[in-house]
GROMACS .gro file of C-alpha atoms in nm:
model
  449
    1MET     CA    1  -7.043  -2.744  -2.204
    2LYS     CA    2  -6.968  -2.661  -1.842
    3ALA     CA    3  -7.274  -2.857  -1.655
    4TYR     CA    4  -7.370  -2.661  -1.386
    5SER     CA    5  -7.579  -2.845  -1.034
    6ASP     CA    6  -7.942  -2.801  -1.071
    7PRO     CA    7  -8.072  -2.461  -0.863
    8GLU     CA    8  -8.385  -2.489  -0.679
    9PRO     CA    9  -8.699  -2.427  -0.920
   10MET     CA   10  -8.779  -2.115  -0.812
   11GLN     CA   11  -8.434  -1.991  -0.872
   12LEU     CA   12  -8.344  -2.064  -1.196
   13MET     CA   13  -8.354  -1.748  -1.326
   14GLU     CA   14  -8.108  -1.610  -1.049
   15ALA     CA   15  -7.889  -1.919  -1.196
   16ALA     CA   16  -7.890  -1.803  -1.561
   17VAL     CA   17  -7.792  -1.464  -1.469
   18SER     CA   18  -7.535  -1.537  -1.218
   19ARG     CA   19  -7.175  -1.405  -1.283
   20GLU     CA   20  -7.041  -1.738  -1.336
   21ASN     CA   21  -7.273  -1.861  -1.583
   22MET     CA   22  -7.341  -1.545  -1.807
   23THR     CA   23  -6.904  -1.512  -1.808
   24ALA     CA   24  -6.949  -1.878  -2.015
   25ALA     CA   25  -7.228  -1.769  -2.203
   26LEU     CA   26  -7.063  -1.416  -2.287
   27LEU     CA   27  -6.719  -1.654  -2.383
   28ARG     CA   28  -6.950  -1.899  -2.603
   29VAL     CA   29  -7.103  -1.625  -2.821
   30GLU     CA   30  -6.780  -1.408  -2.870
   31ALA     CA   31  -6.642  -1.752  -3.019
   32ASN     CA   32  -6.937  -1.822  -3.240
   33ASN     CA   33  -6.907  -1.461  -3.361
   34GLY     CA   34  -7.232  -1.552  -3.602
   35CYS     CA   35  -7.400  -1.247  -3.803
   36ALA     CA   36  -7.545  -0.945  -3.661
   37GLY     CA   37  -7.915  -0.923  -3.588
   38VAL     CA   38  -8.184  -0.651  -3.650
   39ASP     CA   39  -7.973  -0.373  -3.423
   40GLU     CA   40  -7.688  -0.454  -3.636
   41MET     CA   41  -7.461  -0.459  -3.335
   42PRO     CA   42  -7.187  -0.783  -3.383
   43ALA     CA   43  -7.080  -0.981  -3.142
   44GLU     CA   44  -6.728  -0.770  -3.073
   45ALA     CA   45  -6.938  -0.492  -2.947
   46LEU     CA   46  -7.124  -0.686  -2.662
   47ARG     CA   47  -6.890  -0.659  -2.409
   48ALA     CA   48  -6.924  -0.270  -2.378
   49TYR     CA   49  -7.243  -0.307  -2.450
   50LEU     CA   50  -7.312  -0.501  -2.126
   51HIS     CA   51  -7.076  -0.267  -1.959
   52GLU     CA   52  -7.294   0.008  -1.975
   53HIS     CA   53  -7.649  -0.190  -1.999
   54TRP     CA   54  -7.633  -0.532  -1.815
   55PRO     CA   55  -7.767  -0.397  -1.501
   56ARG     CA   56  -8.118  -0.280  -1.635
   57ILE     CA   57  -8.134  -0.593  -1.855
   58LYS     CA   58  -8.010  -0.827  -1.552
   59GLU     CA   59  -8.291  -0.615  -1.348
   60GLU     CA   60  -8.576  -0.711  -1.599
   61LEU     CA   61  -8.470  -1.064  -1.667
   62LEU     CA   62  -8.562  -1.118  -1.244
   63SER     CA   63  -8.840  -0.919  -1.247
   64GLY     CA   64  -8.991  -1.119  -1.567
   65ARG     CA   65  -9.001  -0.746  -1.785
   66TYR     CA   66  -8.724  -0.888  -2.012
   67THR     CA   67  -8.903  -0.826  -2.361
   68PRO     CA   68  -8.681  -1.004  -2.673
   69GLY     CA   69  -8.614  -0.811  -2.999
   70PRO     CA   70  -8.740  -0.961  -3.305
   71VAL     CA   71  -8.551  -1.174  -3.495
   72LEU     CA   72  -8.379  -1.111  -3.858
   73GLY     CA   73  -8.505  -1.343  -4.104
   74LYS     CA   74  -8.262  -1.498  -4.344
   75GLU     CA   75  -8.281  -1.787  -4.620
   76ILE     CA   76  -8.003  -2.064  -4.679
   77PRO     CA   77  -8.026  -2.315  -4.940
   78LYS     CA   78  -8.057  -2.674  -4.799
   79GLY     CA   79  -7.902  -2.825  -5.078
   80PRO     CA   80  -7.908  -2.889  -5.447
   81GLY     CA   81  -8.340  -2.911  -5.545
   82LYS     CA   82  -8.437  -2.899  -5.188
   83GLY     CA   83  -8.525  -2.553  -5.168
   84MET     CA   84  -8.453  -2.281  -4.907
   85ARG     CA   85  -8.421  -2.313  -4.492
   86GLN     CA   86  -8.558  -2.016  -4.297
   87LEU     CA   87  -8.332  -1.878  -4.016
   88GLY     CA   88  -8.421  -1.642  -3.742
   89ILE     CA   89  -8.098  -1.465  -3.607
   90PRO     CA   90  -8.161  -1.309  -3.263
   91THR     CA   91  -7.977  -1.024  -3.161
   92VAL     CA   92  -7.638  -1.073  -2.989
   93THR     CA   93  -7.800  -0.932  -2.694
   94ASP     CA   94  -8.065  -1.205  -2.739
   95ARG     CA   95  -7.815  -1.496  -2.842
   96LEU     CA   96  -7.637  -1.392  -2.494
   97ILE     CA   97  -7.934  -1.443  -2.265
   98GLN     CA   98  -8.031  -1.782  -2.491
   99GLN     CA   99  -7.743  -1.897  -2.426
  100ALA     CA  100  -7.726  -1.871  -2.030
  101LEU     CA  101  -8.082  -2.023  -2.052
  102HIS     CA  102  -7.928  -2.282  -2.222
  103GLN     CA  103  -7.669  -2.341  -1.983
  104VAL     CA  104  -7.929  -2.402  -1.668
  105LEU     CA  105  -8.150  -2.580  -1.854
  106CYS     CA  106  -7.964  -2.854  -2.072
  107PRO     CA  107  -7.874  -3.046  -1.692
  108ILE     CA  108  -8.180  -3.076  -1.605
  109PHE     CA  109  -8.386  -3.215  -1.908
  110ASP     CA  110  -8.050  -3.387  -2.100
  111PRO     CA  111  -8.030  -3.654  -1.835
  112GLY     CA  112  -8.375  -3.767  -1.944
  113PHE     CA  113  -8.307  -3.784  -2.275
  114SER     CA  114  -8.303  -4.104  -2.483
  115GLU     CA  115  -7.978  -4.298  -2.549
  116SER     CA  116  -8.083  -4.289  -2.926
  117SER     CA  117  -8.135  -3.927  -3.002
  118TYR     CA  118  -7.809  -3.778  -3.098
  119GLY     CA  119  -7.824  -3.436  -3.206
  120PHE     CA  120  -7.759  -3.092  -3.023
  121ARG     CA  121  -7.624  -3.301  -2.697
  122PRO     CA  122  -7.317  -3.270  -2.500
  123GLY     CA  123  -7.091  -3.580  -2.575
  124ARG     CA  124  -7.303  -3.697  -2.868
  125SER     CA  125  -7.293  -3.656  -3.255
  126ALA     CA  126  -7.382  -3.734  -3.543
  127HIS     CA  127  -7.059  -3.960  -3.613
  128GLN     CA  128  -7.211  -4.207  -3.317
  129ALA     CA  129  -7.583  -4.153  -3.499
  130VAL     CA  130  -7.439  -4.304  -3.807
  131LEU     CA  131  -7.233  -4.571  -3.653
  132ALA     CA  132  -7.551  -4.625  -3.452
  133ALA     CA  133  -7.776  -4.673  -3.788
  134ARG     CA  134  -7.490  -4.917  -3.920
  135ALA     CA  135  -7.519  -5.149  -3.614
  136TYR     CA  136  -7.849  -5.155  -3.651
  137VAL     CA  137  -7.837  -5.278  -4.015
  138ALA     CA  138  -7.609  -5.556  -3.960
  139THR     CA  139  -7.814  -5.702  -3.679
  140GLY     CA  140  -8.103  -5.818  -3.961
  141ARG     CA  141  -8.302  -5.517  -3.957
  142ARG     CA  142  -8.281  -5.447  -4.335
  143TRP     CA  143  -8.546  -5.187  -4.379
  144VAL     CA  144  -8.574  -4.832  -4.229
  145VAL     CA  145  -8.817  -4.582  -4.165
  146ASP     CA  146  -8.718  -4.285  -4.299
  147MET     CA  147  -8.945  -4.001  -4.122
  148ASP     CA  148  -8.919  -3.613  -4.245
  149LEU     CA  149  -9.100  -3.401  -4.083
  150GLU     CA  150  -9.272  -3.142  -4.293
  151LYS     CA  151  -9.085  -2.780  -4.195
  152PHE     CA  152  -9.072  -2.903  -3.816
  153PHE     CA  153  -8.891  -2.565  -3.687
  154ASP     CA  154  -9.168  -2.344  -3.864
  155ARG     CA  155  -9.451  -2.578  -3.718
  156VAL     CA  156  -9.400  -2.637  -3.394
  157ASN     CA  157  -9.704  -2.551  -3.145
  158HIS     CA  158  -9.588  -2.320  -2.870
  159ASP     CA  159  -9.859  -2.458  -2.627
  160VAL     CA  160  -9.736  -2.818  -2.661
  161LEU     CA  161  -9.377  -2.710  -2.611
  162MET     CA  162  -9.446  -2.517  -2.315
  163ALA     CA  163  -9.652  -2.754  -2.152
  164ARG     CA  164  -9.321  -2.990  -2.226
  165VAL     CA  165  -9.108  -2.745  -2.109
  166ALA     CA  166  -9.312  -2.663  -1.785
  167ARG     CA  167  -9.281  -3.057  -1.664
  168LYS     CA  168  -8.925  -2.972  -1.553
  169VAL     CA  169  -8.909  -2.584  -1.518
  170THR     CA  170  -9.167  -2.425  -1.274
  171ASP     CA  171  -8.993  -2.073  -1.227
  172LYS     CA  172  -9.231  -1.882  -1.417
  173ARG     CA  173  -9.000  -1.611  -1.502
  174VAL     CA  174  -8.802  -1.844  -1.699
  175LEU     CA  175  -9.099  -2.023  -1.897
  176GLY     CA  176  -9.246  -1.653  -1.975
  177LEU     CA  177  -8.939  -1.572  -2.104
  178ILE     CA  178  -8.860  -1.851  -2.330
  179ARG     CA  179  -9.238  -1.820  -2.492
  180ARG     CA  180  -9.136  -1.499  -2.545
  181TYR     CA  181  -8.860  -1.595  -2.741
  182LEU     CA  182  -9.090  -1.827  -2.937
  183GLN     CA  183  -9.348  -1.531  -3.031
  184ALA     CA  184  -9.055  -1.264  -3.106
  185GLY     CA  185  -9.126  -1.132  -3.430
  186MET     CA  186  -8.930  -1.164  -3.757
  187MET     CA  187  -8.838  -0.931  -3.938
  188ASP     CA  188  -8.792  -1.000  -4.345
  189ASP     CA  189  -8.728  -0.707  -4.562
  190GLY     CA  190  -8.776  -0.411  -4.307
  191VAL     CA  191  -9.110  -0.598  -4.182
  192VAL     CA  192  -9.184  -0.729  -3.862
  193SER     CA  193  -9.421  -1.014  -3.888
  194GLN     CA  194  -9.548  -1.196  -3.537
  195ARG     CA  195  -9.510  -1.565  -3.476
  196THR     CA  196  -9.773  -1.790  -3.354
  197ALA     CA  197  -9.591  -2.131  -3.421
  198GLY     CA  198  -9.241  -2.250  -3.485
  199THR     CA  199  -8.898  -2.217  -3.302
  200PRO     CA  200  -8.661  -2.015  -3.548
  201GLN     CA  201  -8.325  -2.193  -3.603
  202GLY     CA  202  -8.041  -1.922  -3.524
  203GLY     CA  203  -8.062  -1.886  -3.182
  204PRO     CA  204  -7.896  -2.116  -2.880
  205LEU     CA  205  -8.211  -2.233  -2.719
  206SER     CA  206  -8.404  -2.379  -3.017
  207PRO     CA  207  -8.178  -2.737  -3.075
  208LEU     CA  208  -8.282  -2.806  -2.727
  209LEU     CA  209  -8.604  -2.710  -2.706
  210SER     CA  210  -8.660  -2.956  -3.012
  211ASN     CA  211  -8.494  -3.230  -2.811
  212ILE     CA  212  -8.745  -3.156  -2.534
  213LEU     CA  213  -8.991  -3.151  -2.767
  214LEU     CA  214  -8.915  -3.431  -2.966
  215ASP     CA  215  -8.845  -3.663  -2.664
  216ASP     CA  216  -9.209  -3.774  -2.661
  217LEU     CA  217  -9.145  -3.930  -2.963
  218ASP     CA  218  -8.860  -4.119  -2.859
  219LYS     CA  219  -9.030  -4.225  -2.561
  220GLU     CA  220  -9.305  -4.358  -2.761
  221LEU     CA  221  -9.072  -4.564  -2.970
  222GLU     CA  222  -8.916  -4.690  -2.676
  223ARG     CA  223  -9.198  -4.791  -2.550
  224ARG     CA  224  -9.271  -4.993  -2.855
  225GLY     CA  225  -8.918  -5.167  -2.847
  226HIS     CA  226  -8.805  -4.990  -3.166
  227ALA     CA  227  -8.474  -4.949  -3.241
  228PHE     CA  228  -8.433  -4.593  -3.379
  229CYS     CA  229  -8.186  -4.298  -3.439
  230ARG     CA  230  -8.319  -3.958  -3.394
  231TYR     CA  231  -8.048  -3.646  -3.448
  232ALA     CA  232  -8.320  -3.337  -3.433
  233ASP     CA  233  -8.559  -3.369  -3.674
  234ASP     CA  234  -8.432  -3.624  -3.860
  235CYS     CA  235  -8.546  -3.993  -3.750
  236ASN     CA  236  -8.445  -4.326  -3.870
  237ILE     CA  237  -8.645  -4.637  -3.743
  238TYR     CA  238  -8.497  -4.986  -3.813
  239VAL     CA  239  -8.705  -5.275  -3.896
  240HIS     CA  240  -8.719  -5.640  -4.046
  241SER     CA  241  -8.940  -5.626  -4.302
  242ARG     CA  242  -9.144  -5.385  -4.561
  243ARG     CA  243  -9.471  -5.477  -4.368
  244ALA     CA  244  -9.301  -5.372  -4.052
  245GLY     CA  245  -9.210  -5.065  -4.180
  246GLU     CA  246  -9.491  -4.935  -4.353
  247ARG     CA  247  -9.677  -5.005  -4.049
  248VAL     CA  248  -9.479  -4.850  -3.785
  249LEU     CA  249  -9.504  -4.537  -4.008
  250ALA     CA  250  -9.846  -4.561  -4.009
  251SER     CA  251  -9.880  -4.548  -3.636
  252ILE     CA  252  -9.619  -4.308  -3.579
  253THR     CA  253  -9.787  -4.032  -3.818
  254ARG     CA  254 -10.099  -4.061  -3.611
  255PHE     CA  255  -9.891  -4.024  -3.275
  256LEU     CA  256  -9.694  -3.695  -3.401
  257GLY     CA  257 -10.014  -3.555  -3.524
  258GLN     CA  258 -10.235  -3.614  -3.241
  259ARG     CA  259  -9.939  -3.589  -2.975
  260LEU     CA  260  -9.730  -3.340  -3.091
  261LYS     CA  261  -9.947  -3.149  -3.363
  262LEU     CA  262  -9.688  -3.240  -3.619
  263GLN     CA  263  -9.685  -3.337  -3.979
  264VAL     CA  264  -9.468  -3.608  -4.154
  265ASN     CA  265  -9.378  -3.504  -4.498
  266HIS     CA  266  -9.499  -3.825  -4.701
  267GLU     CA  267  -9.314  -3.705  -5.039
  268LYS     CA  268  -8.988  -3.713  -4.840
  269SER     CA  269  -9.069  -4.022  -4.616
  270ALA     CA  270  -9.048  -4.362  -4.694
  271VAL     CA  271  -9.000  -4.736  -4.600
  272ASP     CA  272  -8.678  -4.857  -4.794
  273HIS     CA  273  -8.353  -5.056  -4.790
  274PRO     CA  274  -8.083  -4.830  -4.564
  275TRP     CA  275  -7.878  -4.809  -4.886
  276ARG     CA  276  -8.134  -4.664  -5.095
  277ARG     CA  277  -8.169  -4.370  -4.808
  278THR     CA  278  -7.965  -4.103  -4.685
  279PHE     CA  279  -7.886  -4.049  -4.332
  280LEU     CA  280  -7.708  -3.738  -4.210
  281GLY     CA  281  -7.508  -3.728  -4.543
  282TYR     CA  282  -7.393  -4.114  -4.500
  283SER     CA  283  -7.575  -4.409  -4.693
  284MET     CA  284  -7.455  -4.792  -4.634
  285THR     CA  285  -7.407  -5.091  -4.879
  286SER     CA  286  -7.630  -5.389  -4.883
  287HIS     CA  287  -7.367  -5.596  -4.769
  288ARG     CA  288  -7.462  -5.810  -4.431
  289GLN     CA  289  -7.182  -5.628  -4.262
  290PRO     CA  290  -7.269  -5.268  -4.424
  291TRP     CA  291  -6.979  -5.067  -4.531
  292LEU     CA  292  -7.051  -4.654  -4.471
  293LYS     CA  293  -6.990  -4.428  -4.734
  294PRO     CA  294  -7.106  -4.080  -4.853
  295ALA     CA  295  -7.425  -4.052  -4.975
  296PRO     CA  296  -7.437  -3.938  -5.405
  297ALA     CA  297  -7.584  -3.605  -5.266
  298SER     CA  298  -7.342  -3.537  -5.026
  299VAL     CA  299  -7.049  -3.606  -5.284
  300GLY     CA  300  -7.297  -3.381  -5.493
  301ARG     CA  301  -7.264  -3.101  -5.245
  302LEU     CA  302  -6.935  -3.099  -5.241
  303LYS     CA  303  -6.879  -3.087  -5.671
  304ASP     CA  304  -7.086  -2.762  -5.669
  305LYS     CA  305  -6.896  -2.637  -5.359
  306LEU     CA  306  -6.550  -2.710  -5.542
  307ARG     CA  307  -6.696  -2.610  -5.875
  308GLU     CA  308  -6.801  -2.276  -5.769
  309LEU     CA  309  -6.407  -2.188  -5.624
  310PHE     CA  310  -6.279  -2.321  -5.929
  311ARG     CA  311  -6.474  -2.093  -6.152
  312ARG     CA  312  -6.350  -1.809  -5.940
  313GLY     CA  313  -6.016  -1.955  -5.953
  314ARG     CA  314  -5.939  -1.929  -6.328
  315GLY     CA  315  -5.726  -1.604  -6.302
  316ARG     CA  316  -5.540  -1.700  -5.995
  317PRO     CA  317  -5.239  -1.874  -5.954
  318LEU     CA  318  -5.296  -2.251  -5.888
  319SER     CA  319  -5.093  -2.263  -5.550
  320ARG     CA  320  -5.374  -2.002  -5.466
  321VAL     CA  321  -5.669  -2.234  -5.620
  322ILE     CA  322  -5.472  -2.537  -5.414
  323GLU     CA  323  -5.441  -2.333  -5.049
  324GLN     CA  324  -5.821  -2.200  -5.084
  325LEU     CA  325  -5.923  -2.567  -5.122
  326THR     CA  326  -5.744  -2.708  -4.867
  327PRO     CA  327  -5.970  -2.600  -4.576
  328ILE     CA  328  -6.286  -2.740  -4.757
  329LEU     CA  329  -6.164  -3.075  -4.857
  330ARG     CA  330  -6.041  -3.136  -4.476
  331GLY     CA  331  -6.370  -3.020  -4.345
  332TRP     CA  332  -6.539  -3.293  -4.566
  333ILE     CA  333  -6.300  -3.590  -4.496
  334ASN     CA  334  -6.311  -3.488  -4.120
  335TYR     CA  335  -6.682  -3.540  -4.141
  336PHE     CA  336  -6.677  -3.860  -4.407
  337GLY     CA  337  -6.427  -3.990  -4.210
  338LEU     CA  338  -6.619  -4.306  -4.102
  339ALA     CA  339  -6.688  -4.426  -4.469
  340ASP     CA  340  -6.542  -4.751  -4.571
  341VAL     CA  341  -6.578  -4.699  -4.937
  342LYS     CA  342  -6.303  -4.625  -5.040
  343SER     CA  343  -6.307  -4.560  -5.449
  344ILE     CA  344  -6.518  -4.258  -5.385
  345PHE     CA  345  -6.245  -4.075  -5.228
  346GLN     CA  346  -6.006  -4.180  -5.464
  347ARG     CA  347  -6.284  -4.084  -5.721
  348LEU     CA  348  -6.312  -3.723  -5.593
  349ASP     CA  349  -5.965  -3.717  -5.583
  350SER     CA  350  -5.909  -3.761  -5.942
  351TRP     CA  351  -6.149  -3.553  -6.062
  352ILE     CA  352  -6.031  -3.248  -5.866
  353ARG     CA  353  -5.676  -3.298  -6.030
  354ARG     CA  354  -5.838  -3.324  -6.383
  355LYS     CA  355  -6.047  -2.971  -6.277
  356LEU     CA  356  -5.684  -2.817  -6.204
  357ARG     CA  357  -5.574  -2.958  -6.549
  358CYS     CA  358  -5.887  -2.771  -6.682
  359LEU     CA  359  -5.779  -2.469  -6.516
  360LEU     CA  360  -5.415  -2.477  -6.619
  361TRP     CA  361  -5.557  -2.559  -7.058
  362ARG     CA  362  -5.825  -2.258  -6.992
  363ARG     CA  363  -5.544  -2.031  -6.904
  364TRP     CA  364  -5.299  -2.113  -7.184
  365LYS     CA  365  -5.564  -1.998  -7.450
  366ARG     CA  366  -5.350  -2.006  -7.773
  367PRO     CA  367  -5.240  -2.349  -7.869
  368ARG     CA  368  -4.841  -2.185  -7.952
  369THR     CA  369  -4.842  -2.170  -7.567
  370ARG     CA  370  -4.993  -2.477  -7.499
  371ALA     CA  371  -4.702  -2.659  -7.679
  372GLN     CA  372  -4.452  -2.473  -7.534
  373ASN     CA  373  -4.629  -2.504  -7.203
  374LEU     CA  374  -4.623  -2.886  -7.280
  375MET     CA  375  -4.252  -2.935  -7.384
  376LYS     CA  376  -4.135  -2.726  -7.049
  377CYS     CA  377  -4.321  -3.033  -6.864
  378GLY     CA  378  -4.126  -3.294  -7.050
  379LEU     CA  379  -4.361  -3.396  -7.356
  380GLU     CA  380  -4.168  -3.425  -7.697
  381GLU     CA  381  -4.197  -3.167  -7.949
  382ILE     CA  382  -4.394  -3.357  -8.191
  383ARG     CA  383  -4.660  -3.491  -7.902
  384ALA     CA  384  -4.651  -3.135  -7.714
  385TRP     CA  385  -4.771  -2.918  -8.123
  386LYS     CA  386  -5.032  -3.230  -8.161
  387SER     CA  387  -5.185  -3.193  -7.859
  388ALA     CA  388  -5.184  -2.846  -7.878
  389ASN     CA  389  -5.408  -2.820  -8.194
  390ASN     CA  390  -5.608  -3.118  -8.170
  391GLY     CA  391  -5.928  -2.887  -8.127
  392ARG     CA  392  -6.091  -3.054  -7.822
  393GLY     CA  393  -6.237  -2.886  -7.566
  394PRO     CA  394  -6.082  -2.786  -7.182
  395TRP     CA  395  -6.268  -3.050  -7.005
  396TRP     CA  396  -6.148  -3.343  -7.291
  397ASN     CA  397  -5.799  -3.208  -7.270
  398SER     CA  398  -5.785  -3.236  -6.872
  399GLY     CA  399  -5.848  -3.595  -6.879
  400ALA     CA  400  -5.605  -3.674  -7.185
  401SER     CA  401  -5.267  -3.830  -7.176
  402HIS     CA  402  -5.084  -3.537  -7.286
  403MET     CA  403  -5.229  -3.391  -6.931
  404ASN     CA  404  -5.179  -3.629  -6.734
  405ALA     CA  405  -4.781  -3.690  -6.837
  406ALA     CA  406  -4.752  -3.357  -6.822
  407PHE     CA  407  -4.900  -3.315  -6.460
  408PRO     CA  408  -4.913  -3.612  -6.272
  409LYS     CA  409  -5.092  -3.674  -5.941
  410THR     CA  410  -4.722  -3.619  -5.763
  411TYR     CA  411  -4.703  -3.273  -5.942
  412PHE     CA  412  -5.020  -3.145  -5.725
  413ALA     CA  413  -4.870  -3.376  -5.408
  414ASN     CA  414  -4.586  -3.147  -5.408
  415ARG     CA  415  -4.757  -2.843  -5.431
  416GLY     CA  416  -4.951  -2.877  -5.148
  417LEU     CA  417  -5.305  -3.053  -5.273
  418PHE     CA  418  -5.469  -3.197  -4.986
  419SER     CA  419  -5.571  -3.599  -5.101
  420LEU     CA  420  -5.882  -3.671  -4.980
  421TYR     CA  421  -5.794  -4.115  -4.992
  422ALA     CA  422  -5.451  -4.005  -4.855
  423GLN     CA  423  -5.605  -3.877  -4.568
  424LEU     CA  424  -5.881  -4.127  -4.541
  425GLN     CA  425  -5.580  -4.346  -4.500
  426ARG     CA  426  -5.425  -4.168  -4.219
  427LEU     CA  427  -5.780  -4.181  -4.029
  428ARG     CA  428  -5.799  -4.546  -4.073
  429ARG     CA  429  -5.435  -4.644  -3.926
  430THR     CA  430  -5.475  -4.407  -3.650
  431SER     CA  431  -5.835  -4.552  -3.574
  432ARG     CA  432  -5.677  -4.961  -3.602
  433THR     CA  433  -5.370  -4.802  -3.347
  434ALA     CA  434  -5.596  -4.684  -3.113
  435VAL     CA  435  -5.773  -4.997  -3.106
  436VAL     CA  436  -5.486  -5.217  -3.026
  437ARG     CA  437  -5.404  -5.003  -2.774
  438ASN     CA  438  -5.681  -4.975  -2.609
  439ARG     CA  439  -5.698  -5.385  -2.621
  440THR     CA  440  -5.338  -5.455  -2.532
  441PRO     CA  441  -5.260  -5.480  -2.171
  442GLY     CA  442  -5.050  -5.214  -2.076
  443GLY     CA  443  -5.152  -4.996  -2.346
  444VAL     CA  444  -5.381  -4.653  -2.309
  445GLY     CA  445  -5.692  -4.764  -2.174
  446GLY     CA  446  -5.572  -5.147  -2.142
  447ARG     CA  447  -5.528  -5.287  -1.792
  448ARG     CA  448  -5.213  -5.206  -1.623
  449GLY     CA  449  -5.003  -5.535  -1.464
   0.00000   0.00000   0.00000
C-alpha cells in the first residue's frame, strides 16, 4: 500500500479526500470487487456514480455532515463446529471512503505498533507470525497461553476505541466520521438495527481500528517482558511453565476487562503445549526444534471443501473435476507451504486420488461396464470380472489394488492433477536456493567483491 506523508492534524480530512488519495482508494475498491451493500450498487458502477455525486459527497465530508449508510448483515461459517461469523458489508461508496481514511490513518498509527503484531499491517503476514511462534518455542518456551477474545468485533466498546484513536487524531471531522461508521445500523432481513458496540467486519477500516485498540494489550505484554505473537484478535503468549501461563492468563484477563472492556472466552482459551493448540491454522511438533505442520482442523476443513466439490463432480468429466481442484489446492499449499511435516501432504494427495477413483467407479455403475473399463486399463480379464463383481461399495473399491493398478499415480499426474507434496518439494527447493544465494558472496543479497 502506498505510504502518504503525515498530514497536519487539522488537515487530515483534506488529505483523505485529495485526488491522489481517492484515486488510490478507488483502484483498491475496484480490485477487491466485494459484495454490494444495502443499496445493491456493484463496484463496477462506482465510477459512474462518483462522476455525478462526488462533489456533494466531498463537500459533506469536509463539512463534517456526511452520514454513512447502514451495513448489510451477512453470516458466514467460521469452520466445522465453530458457528457463524457476523459480517457487516458497507455500501461500495462507504467502502471507498473507509479505504481513503485507512490510507491516511495507517501511516500515523502503524509505525508505533508492536513488532509482535502481524495482522492487517503493510509488510506483515500470518507466515511471519507462525515463524515467530516456532522460534519462541525453540528457545524453550514450551507452554502457550492461547487467548480467544469473546466475540471481539461485536463487543468493541466505542468510547474506549475512540479515546485511543483520538490520541493521534485531532481532526474532529475524522473522529466524528469514524464514530458514525461504528454506530451505523445493520440491516438484516430488511430490518435496520442500531449498533452501540462493535466494529463490523467487512469494511476496510475495521482491521486498523482493531489494531489501534489492541495495541494497548501489546504494550502491556511488552512492558511485562513476554514473548508473544498477535494476529488481529488471535494472541498467543509463550512461557516456560504451566504455572507461569496460568498466572499470565489470569492477569491479562483482568487487564482486558478493566482497561479495554473486552472479555476472554474461557472455553476456547487455554494454557497448554503449543503442539496441542492451533495458531493461524498451523500446529507444530514436540521436537526441541519444532516442525511446523497444518493443524488437524485445517486439514479437515480442506477435506470438507473438497468433498463438496467431489459431490458436485459425479456427473462431470474427470478433466473438469481436476481443473476445479487446482485453484483450491494451489491456494492451500501457498498458505501451508511453511510446513516441515511432509507426510500430511502425501496422505492428502493419496486421499484425493482415491476420491477421483471413487468417482470413476460410481460412474461405471454396472458390473459389465466396470469389467470392460478395467480391461481397457490393462487388467487381465479374470481379475477385471472378479473385481467388478466383488459386491463392495465405491469407497472400498477406490482403495483396492485393482483400481490402483488401473489408475496409478502417473495416470492422474498426466492429466494435470495438482500434487500438494510435489509443490511442497518445489517450495522447499526454492527456499533453499534463496538461502544459499543470500549467503554466497556475489549472490543475490550477498556481498560483492
